[in-house]
Tab-separated table of C-alpha atoms in Angstrom:
chain	number	residue	atom	x	y	z
A	1	MET	CA	33.451	25.074	-4.550
A	2	ASN	CA	35.514	23.664	-7.428
A	3	PHE	CA	38.060	21.153	-6.190
A	4	THR	CA	39.522	20.304	-9.604
A	5	PHE	CA	42.893	21.480	-10.868
A	6	SER	CA	43.151	23.513	-14.046
A	7	GLU	CA	44.491	21.937	-17.217
A	8	GLU	CA	47.649	24.024	-16.763
A	9	HIS	CA	48.177	22.659	-13.258
A	10	GLU	CA	47.608	19.099	-14.443
A	11	MET	CA	50.193	19.590	-17.177
A	12	LEU	CA	52.639	20.923	-14.585
A	13	ARG	CA	52.014	17.898	-12.376
A	14	GLU	CA	52.560	15.518	-15.286
A	15	MET	CA	55.833	17.227	-16.184
A	16	ALA	CA	57.059	17.279	-12.579
A	17	ARG	CA	56.082	13.653	-11.981
A	18	LYS	CA	57.862	12.509	-15.131
A	19	PHE	CA	60.968	14.414	-14.053
A	20	ALA	CA	60.813	12.911	-10.553
A	21	ASP	CA	60.380	9.398	-11.964
A	22	GLU	CA	63.189	9.681	-14.489
A	23	GLU	CA	65.706	11.995	-12.828
A	24	LEU	CA	65.168	12.108	-9.063
A	25	ARG	CA	63.953	8.767	-7.746
A	26	PRO	CA	66.731	6.741	-9.436
A	27	ARG	CA	69.376	9.047	-7.899
A	28	ALA	CA	67.845	9.627	-4.461
A	29	ALA	CA	69.931	7.020	-2.643
A	30	GLN	CA	73.128	8.309	-4.262
A	31	VAL	CA	72.213	11.909	-3.378
A	32	ASP	CA	71.794	10.816	0.244
A	33	GLU	CA	75.142	9.029	0.205
A	34	ASP	CA	77.072	11.756	-1.631
A	35	GLY	CA	75.600	14.579	0.445
A	36	GLU	CA	74.683	16.797	-2.480
A	37	VAL	CA	72.293	17.270	-5.369
A	38	SER	CA	74.322	17.366	-8.579
A	39	LYS	CA	74.617	20.581	-10.560
A	40	ASP	CA	73.416	18.617	-13.564
A	41	VAL	CA	70.064	17.965	-11.910
A	42	LEU	CA	69.748	21.544	-10.673
A	43	ASN	CA	70.487	22.810	-14.179
A	44	LYS	CA	67.756	20.586	-15.619
A	45	ILE	CA	65.319	21.873	-12.987
A	46	ALA	CA	66.183	25.428	-13.973
A	47	GLU	CA	65.876	24.699	-17.691
A	48	LEU	CA	62.361	23.342	-17.151
A	49	GLY	CA	61.344	26.604	-15.464
A	50	MET	CA	60.678	25.013	-12.088
A	51	LEU	CA	62.561	27.653	-10.095
A	52	GLY	CA	60.138	30.407	-11.065
A	53	VAL	CA	56.778	28.611	-11.017
A	54	PRO	CA	54.952	30.776	-8.419
A	55	PHE	CA	56.180	34.180	-9.570
A	56	PRO	CA	54.373	36.408	-12.094
A	57	GLU	CA	55.432	36.293	-15.726
A	58	GLU	CA	56.534	39.928	-15.517
A	59	TYR	CA	59.403	38.707	-13.325
A	60	ASP	CA	60.194	35.822	-15.708
A	61	GLY	CA	58.249	33.394	-13.562
A	62	GLY	CA	55.679	30.782	-14.486
A	63	GLY	CA	52.717	32.776	-13.194
A	64	MET	CA	51.150	29.732	-11.541
A	65	GLY	CA	50.992	31.021	-7.980
A	66	GLU	CA	51.378	29.073	-4.773
A	67	LEU	CA	48.854	26.492	-5.937
A	68	GLY	CA	51.021	25.651	-8.930
A	69	TYR	CA	54.169	25.659	-6.834
A	70	CYS	CA	52.638	23.208	-4.350
A	71	VAL	CA	51.772	20.892	-7.246
A	72	LEU	CA	55.398	21.051	-8.382
A	73	ILE	CA	57.096	20.617	-5.023
A	74	GLU	CA	54.792	17.767	-4.008
A	75	GLU	CA	55.907	15.767	-7.028
A	76	LEU	CA	59.594	16.590	-6.554
A	77	ALA	CA	59.395	15.436	-2.920
A	78	ARG	CA	57.964	12.118	-4.049
A	79	GLY	CA	61.153	11.548	-5.995
A	80	CYS	CA	63.783	13.002	-3.635
A	81	MET	CA	63.216	15.068	-0.509
A	82	SER	CA	66.744	16.490	-0.563
A	83	THR	CA	66.196	17.921	-4.032
A	84	ALA	CA	62.821	19.327	-3.009
A	85	ILE	CA	64.462	21.042	-0.036
A	86	VAL	CA	67.085	22.674	-2.282
A	87	VAL	CA	64.336	23.949	-4.586
A	88	GLY	CA	62.276	25.076	-1.587
A	89	GLY	CA	65.154	26.977	-0.006
A	90	HIS	CA	65.540	28.875	-3.258
A	91	VAL	CA	61.902	29.473	-4.234
A	92	SER	CA	59.815	29.341	-1.054
A	93	ILE	CA	61.925	31.607	1.128
A	94	GLY	CA	65.070	32.889	-0.625
A	95	ALA	CA	63.390	34.352	-3.708
A	96	MET	CA	59.983	34.718	-2.049
A	97	ALA	CA	61.308	37.307	0.411
A	98	ILE	CA	62.432	39.476	-2.508
A	99	TYR	CA	59.113	38.976	-4.293
A	100	LEU	CA	57.095	39.948	-1.203
A	101	ALA	CA	59.158	42.935	-0.047
A	102	GLY	CA	61.481	43.933	-2.853
A	103	SER	CA	61.240	47.122	-4.880
A	104	ASP	CA	60.681	47.038	-8.635
A	105	GLU	CA	64.379	47.640	-9.126
A	106	GLN	CA	65.321	44.803	-6.754
A	107	LYS	CA	62.964	42.402	-8.481
A	108	GLU	CA	64.388	43.356	-11.855
A	109	ARG	CA	67.959	42.924	-10.659
A	110	TRP	CA	67.666	39.844	-8.432
A	111	LEU	CA	64.282	38.125	-8.654
A	112	LYS	CA	64.290	37.754	-12.419
A	113	PRO	CA	67.551	35.771	-12.628
A	114	MET	CA	66.408	33.725	-9.628
A	115	ALA	CA	63.105	32.912	-11.327
A	116	ARG	CA	64.952	31.936	-14.492
A	117	GLY	CA	67.225	29.667	-12.463
A	118	GLU	CA	70.373	31.584	-13.352
A	119	LYS	CA	70.999	32.445	-9.694
A	120	LEU	CA	70.336	30.199	-6.702
A	121	GLY	CA	68.923	31.715	-3.517
A	122	ALA	CA	68.785	31.163	0.236
A	123	PHE	CA	67.235	32.712	3.354
A	124	GLY	CA	69.235	33.666	6.456
A	125	MET	CA	67.392	34.149	9.741
A	126	THR	CA	68.543	31.536	12.276
A	127	GLU	CA	71.613	32.174	14.455
A	128	PRO	CA	73.496	30.124	17.049
A	129	GLU	CA	71.649	31.967	19.846
A	130	ALA	CA	68.493	32.886	17.923
A	131	GLY	CA	66.363	30.048	16.601
A	132	SER	CA	62.684	30.223	17.471
A	133	ASP	CA	63.451	33.388	19.454
A	134	ALA	CA	64.247	35.876	16.684
A	135	SER	CA	64.495	38.703	19.225
A	136	ALA	CA	67.793	37.175	20.404
A	137	MET	CA	69.399	37.959	17.038
A	138	ARG	CA	72.961	39.311	17.266
A	139	THR	CA	73.900	39.936	13.637
A	140	VAL	CA	74.119	43.720	13.274
A	141	ALA	CA	73.905	46.053	10.290
A	142	GLU	CA	75.329	49.474	11.153
A	143	GLU	CA	74.344	52.367	8.924
A	144	LYS	CA	77.311	54.215	7.437
A	145	GLY	CA	76.352	56.909	4.931
A	146	ASP	CA	75.208	55.252	1.708
A	147	HIS	CA	75.698	51.707	2.988
A	148	TYR	CA	75.469	49.344	5.979
A	149	ILE	CA	78.288	47.363	7.611
A	150	LEU	CA	77.099	43.855	8.392
A	151	ASN	CA	78.710	41.719	11.114
A	152	GLY	CA	77.540	38.442	12.586
A	153	GLN	CA	76.717	34.824	11.874
A	154	LYS	CA	73.795	32.759	10.624
A	155	THR	CA	73.498	29.014	11.136
A	156	TYR	CA	71.712	25.993	9.630
A	157	ILE	CA	71.111	27.826	6.360
A	158	THR	CA	69.635	25.710	3.561
A	159	ASN	CA	71.570	26.206	0.295
A	160	GLY	CA	74.377	27.885	2.204
A	161	GLY	CA	77.614	27.790	0.250
A	162	ILE	CA	75.961	27.031	-3.098
A	163	SER	CA	73.725	30.115	-3.428
A	164	ASP	CA	74.408	33.319	-5.285
A	165	ILE	CA	71.847	35.509	-3.492
A	166	TYR	CA	70.857	35.491	0.186
A	167	SER	CA	67.883	37.180	1.851
A	168	VAL	CA	69.432	37.951	5.245
A	169	PHE	CA	68.051	39.601	8.379
A	170	ALA	CA	70.023	41.695	10.869
A	171	LEU	CA	69.582	44.205	13.673
A	172	THR	CA	69.535	47.819	12.546
A	173	THR	CA	68.235	49.109	15.880
A	174	PRO	CA	69.858	47.012	18.636
A	175	GLY	CA	67.765	46.711	21.768
A	176	ALA	CA	64.450	47.025	19.916
A	177	GLY	CA	63.931	43.269	19.601
A	178	THR	CA	61.923	42.182	16.579
A	179	ARG	CA	61.068	45.845	15.892
A	180	GLY	CA	64.706	46.581	15.125
A	181	ILE	CA	65.314	43.923	12.455
A	182	SER	CA	65.826	44.720	8.763
A	183	GLY	CA	66.182	42.550	5.682
A	184	PHE	CA	69.067	42.743	3.208
A	185	ILE	CA	69.925	41.188	-0.131
A	186	ILE	CA	73.435	39.770	0.081
A	187	GLU	CA	75.427	38.579	-2.905
A	188	ALA	CA	77.835	35.698	-2.468
A	189	ASP	CA	80.836	37.597	-3.860
A	190	MET	CA	80.617	40.524	-1.405
A	191	PRO	CA	83.953	41.003	0.412
A	192	GLY	CA	83.780	39.802	4.008
A	193	PHE	CA	81.001	37.279	3.354
A	194	SER	CA	81.849	33.587	3.679
A	195	THR	CA	80.187	30.254	4.419
A	196	GLY	CA	81.102	27.333	6.626
A	197	LYS	CA	81.495	23.690	5.699
A	198	PRO	CA	78.325	21.670	5.029
A	199	GLU	CA	76.791	20.148	8.155
A	200	ARG	CA	76.502	16.378	8.494
A	201	LYS	CA	72.822	15.665	9.052
A	202	MET	CA	70.471	12.855	10.027
A	203	GLY	CA	68.391	13.323	6.897
A	204	ILE	CA	67.945	15.476	3.782
A	205	ARG	CA	71.681	14.926	3.396
A	206	GLY	CA	71.734	16.026	-0.226
A	207	SER	CA	70.820	19.600	0.700
A	208	HIS	CA	73.653	21.908	1.749
A	209	THR	CA	73.276	23.312	5.265
A	210	THR	CA	75.990	25.731	6.392
A	211	ASP	CA	76.791	28.734	8.551
A	212	LEU	CA	77.046	32.193	7.012
A	213	PHE	CA	79.699	34.608	8.278
A	214	PHE	CA	79.685	38.394	7.897
A	215	GLU	CA	82.861	40.326	8.679
A	216	ASN	CA	82.474	44.020	7.919
A	217	VAL	CA	80.434	43.281	4.808
A	218	LYS	CA	79.667	46.535	2.995
A	219	VAL	CA	76.023	46.408	1.880
A	220	PRO	CA	74.683	49.227	-0.341
A	221	LYS	CA	71.492	50.862	0.891
A	222	GLU	CA	69.746	49.771	-2.292
A	223	ASN	CA	70.083	46.211	-0.959
A	224	LEU	CA	67.799	47.000	1.989
A	225	LEU	CA	64.845	44.621	1.609
A	226	GLY	CA	61.674	46.523	2.448
A	227	GLU	CA	61.643	49.243	5.085
A	228	ARG	CA	64.285	49.657	7.763
A	229	ASP	CA	63.328	47.963	11.066
A	230	ARG	CA	60.416	46.185	9.354
A	231	GLY	CA	62.372	43.097	8.414
A	232	PHE	CA	60.766	40.817	10.977
A	233	ILE	CA	57.407	41.310	9.278
A	234	VAL	CA	59.020	40.474	5.921
A	235	ALA	CA	60.528	37.314	7.382
A	236	MET	CA	57.249	36.176	8.944
A	237	LYS	CA	55.269	36.767	5.742
A	238	THR	CA	57.889	34.823	3.834
A	239	LEU	CA	57.778	31.942	6.307
A	240	ASP	CA	53.982	31.826	6.072
A	241	VAL	CA	54.300	31.051	2.382
A	242	GLY	CA	57.206	28.695	2.996
A	243	ARG	CA	55.170	26.705	5.500
A	244	VAL	CA	52.510	25.923	2.926
A	245	SER	CA	55.017	24.650	0.384
A	246	LEU	CA	56.851	22.639	3.060
A	247	ALA	CA	53.506	21.023	3.837
A	248	ALA	CA	53.231	20.153	0.135
A	249	MET	CA	56.649	18.460	0.340
A	250	CYS	CA	55.415	16.444	3.322
A	251	LEU	CA	52.334	15.491	1.333
A	252	GLY	CA	54.432	14.250	-1.572
A	253	MET	CA	56.735	12.125	0.552
A	254	ALA	CA	53.803	10.737	2.562
A	255	LYS	CA	52.117	9.632	-0.670
A	256	GLU	CA	55.337	7.983	-1.806
A	257	ALA	CA	55.661	6.113	1.506
A	258	LEU	CA	52.043	4.953	1.235
A	259	ASP	CA	52.482	3.748	-2.348
A	260	LEU	CA	55.596	1.782	-1.399
A	261	SER	CA	53.733	0.298	1.567
A	262	VAL	CA	50.775	-0.782	-0.572
A	263	LYS	CA	53.129	-2.438	-3.065
A	264	HIS	CA	54.967	-4.261	-0.281
A	265	ALA	CA	51.709	-5.313	1.407
A	266	LYS	CA	50.544	-6.931	-1.830
A	267	GLU	CA	53.840	-8.716	-2.499
A	268	ARG	CA	55.050	-9.816	0.941
A	269	VAL	CA	53.613	-13.191	1.926
A	270	GLN	CA	53.336	-14.351	5.550
A	271	PHE	CA	51.055	-16.988	7.082
A	272	GLY	CA	50.326	-18.190	3.567
A	273	LYS	CA	48.924	-14.945	2.174
A	274	PRO	CA	49.942	-11.356	1.316
A	275	ILE	CA	50.297	-9.289	4.489
A	276	GLY	CA	47.876	-6.763	2.997
A	277	GLU	CA	45.111	-9.235	3.815
A	278	LEU	CA	45.959	-9.081	7.514
A	279	GLN	CA	43.787	-6.737	9.580
A	280	ALA	CA	46.752	-5.126	11.346
A	281	ILE	CA	48.233	-4.041	8.014
A	282	LYS	CA	44.882	-2.964	6.587
A	283	TRP	CA	44.309	-0.684	9.565
A	284	MET	CA	47.719	0.934	9.195
A	285	LEU	CA	47.090	1.545	5.494
A	286	ALA	CA	43.666	3.007	6.300
A	287	ASP	CA	45.171	5.351	8.892
A	288	MET	CA	47.852	6.501	6.460
A	289	THR	CA	45.342	7.077	3.660
A	290	SER	CA	42.986	9.079	5.891
A	291	GLN	CA	45.783	11.295	7.168
A	292	ILE	CA	47.052	11.954	3.648
A	293	TYR	CA	43.580	12.790	2.351
A	294	ALA	CA	43.112	15.380	5.102
A	295	LEU	CA	46.554	16.877	4.432
A	296	ASP	CA	45.980	16.988	0.669
A	297	THR	CA	42.809	19.022	1.190
A	298	MET	CA	44.504	21.286	3.706
A	299	VAL	CA	47.543	22.062	1.546
A	300	TYR	CA	45.655	23.083	-1.550
A	301	ARG	CA	42.969	25.025	0.280
A	302	THR	CA	45.655	27.058	2.059
A	303	ALA	CA	47.608	27.616	-1.164
A	304	TRP	CA	44.379	28.802	-2.793
A	305	MET	CA	43.802	31.231	0.081
A	306	TYR	CA	47.221	32.790	-0.466
A	307	ASP	CA	46.682	33.132	-4.196
A	308	GLU	CA	43.284	34.753	-3.581
A	309	GLY	CA	44.762	37.298	-1.175
A	310	ILE	CA	42.916	35.871	1.837
A	311	LYS	CA	44.687	36.167	5.196
A	312	PHE	CA	46.204	32.761	5.862
A	313	THR	CA	48.780	33.011	8.665
A	314	ARG	CA	46.818	30.735	11.009
A	315	GLU	CA	46.013	28.297	8.224
A	316	ALA	CA	49.669	28.182	7.148
A	317	ALA	CA	50.667	27.260	10.711
A	318	ILE	CA	47.945	24.603	10.928
A	319	CYS	CA	48.975	23.258	7.546
A	320	LYS	CA	52.655	23.012	8.430
A	321	PHE	CA	51.999	21.496	11.861
A	322	ALA	CA	49.571	18.906	10.509
A	323	ALA	CA	51.882	18.097	7.607
A	324	SER	CA	54.932	17.322	9.722
A	325	GLN	CA	52.878	15.248	12.147
A	326	THR	CA	51.227	13.373	9.290
A	327	LEU	CA	54.461	12.647	7.478
A	328	CYS	CA	56.233	11.364	10.571
A	329	SER	CA	53.256	9.134	11.402
A	330	VAL	CA	52.960	7.805	7.853
A	331	VAL	CA	56.645	6.944	7.441
A	332	ASP	CA	56.684	5.323	10.879
A	333	ASN	CA	53.830	3.056	9.780
A	334	ALA	CA	55.652	2.454	6.499
A	335	VAL	CA	58.703	1.175	8.396
A	336	GLN	CA	56.445	-1.114	10.443
A	337	ILE	CA	54.729	-2.500	7.354
A	338	HIS	CA	58.070	-3.180	5.680
A	339	GLY	CA	59.406	-4.836	8.835
A	340	GLY	CA	63.152	-5.501	8.822
A	341	MET	CA	63.379	-4.318	5.219
A	342	GLY	CA	62.136	-0.894	6.299
A	343	TYR	CA	65.081	-0.558	8.674
A	344	MET	CA	67.749	-1.364	6.089
A	345	THR	CA	69.674	1.386	4.293
A	346	ASP	CA	69.372	-0.524	1.005
A	347	PHE	CA	65.695	0.418	0.794
A	348	PRO	CA	64.095	3.887	0.468
A	349	ILE	CA	61.842	3.716	3.533
A	350	GLU	CA	64.799	4.028	5.911
A	351	ARG	CA	65.978	7.192	4.142
A	352	MET	CA	62.477	8.630	4.139
A	353	TYR	CA	62.180	8.000	7.870
A	354	ARG	CA	65.331	10.093	8.444
A	355	ASP	CA	64.299	12.767	5.964
A	356	ALA	CA	60.887	13.206	7.561
A	357	ARG	CA	62.094	14.202	11.025
A	358	ILE	CA	63.433	17.629	10.020
A	359	THR	CA	59.977	18.765	8.910
A	360	ARG	CA	58.989	19.203	12.553
A	361	ILE	CA	61.773	21.795	12.896
A	362	LEU	CA	62.072	23.547	9.490
A	363	GLU	CA	60.145	26.795	8.846
A	364	GLY	CA	59.340	27.088	12.551
A	365	THR	CA	59.102	24.172	14.978
A	366	ASP	CA	55.850	22.366	15.745
A	367	GLU	CA	55.790	24.223	19.048
A	368	ILE	CA	55.986	27.613	17.319
A	369	GLN	CA	53.111	26.607	15.041
A	370	LYS	CA	51.033	25.784	18.109
A	371	LEU	CA	51.776	29.222	19.531
A	372	VAL	CA	50.685	30.872	16.271
A	373	ILE	CA	47.509	28.791	16.101
A	374	SER	CA	46.489	29.259	19.717
A	375	GLY	CA	47.454	32.947	19.709
A	376	ASN	CA	45.198	33.568	16.723
A	377	LEU	CA	42.381	31.632	18.341
A	378	LEU	CA	42.587	33.538	21.614
A	379	LYS	CA	42.817	36.867	19.815
A	380	LYS	CA	39.679	36.154	17.804
A	381	GLY	CA	37.888	34.494	20.701
A	382	LYS	CA	36.446	31.827	18.431
A	383	TYR	CA	37.332	29.535	15.534
């Protein structure tokens, strides 16, 4: 097997890393404090073509697949996790749902401007009473002639309030559970659609997280995403892809935490020598490095599987579960290595510690990933 990246991927990484170094890392603390990623930064991201990296060129994308997108999002997360989350909410799930299930006409009308970065996207699945249990969904889309009437509420939606296009899921056959859910493409200016105020969060504070409200929203039938009552399958396929790219974000931030820890271990002197010479610190650095190496291999193998058309649902769940566990472990060790400095808001490790925790909840909780993994294992009867 060839474990090297193509020249094109290496060029993408170099571009993304330069952007993260120059534009994201210097602003990350301010983004956390202000509670938003500036439009200026988002415009620059769009201008560089980052918002269409995984999509085919025929849809005005970069044609670099999930492998290329993971390269990109890893580097962005090294600079600022909040910014990476905004990009991920748009690309990995908002636009990805339309790419995976949309008709040619829908892709022409909505995916193309999303890939070009002219329109920002989001994904609406979670509700106040329906988180991990999608069958408890209460948002309803009632068929009325040539359109649907959408009523209900979504909650904790990344990019809520700042997006132009939303991939939203609602019940079209109440009482049928997940077999009665359909996907819809909702535009922000549709009458009856509104968003709540941004939530105040522990971490990833620069990303907007809001409720979505639907009050008799008239949705044309041509906005139906995929087949009626098959929306749950669309959502799950989308989340499979999103889990891989979220794992890439975790990988990027874990590498950043390790690099900061190595630098500190070489500079901080205690007992007459740099703390990096102490066995306790060496062991923590070794643990962090080993975990990151395993995750790095896992992320890019799984992204490759998707690009090659190989079934990867189990691997996506493993990847996402391992990534969130790895990141939380790595940043915890990073705080310990930095000591009191790691606990202070003046330094990036404290922010990274807060940012990391959400990864065990986003794109399906760790517990849901375990159910997917074990369910697949039991179904197959072997590894």
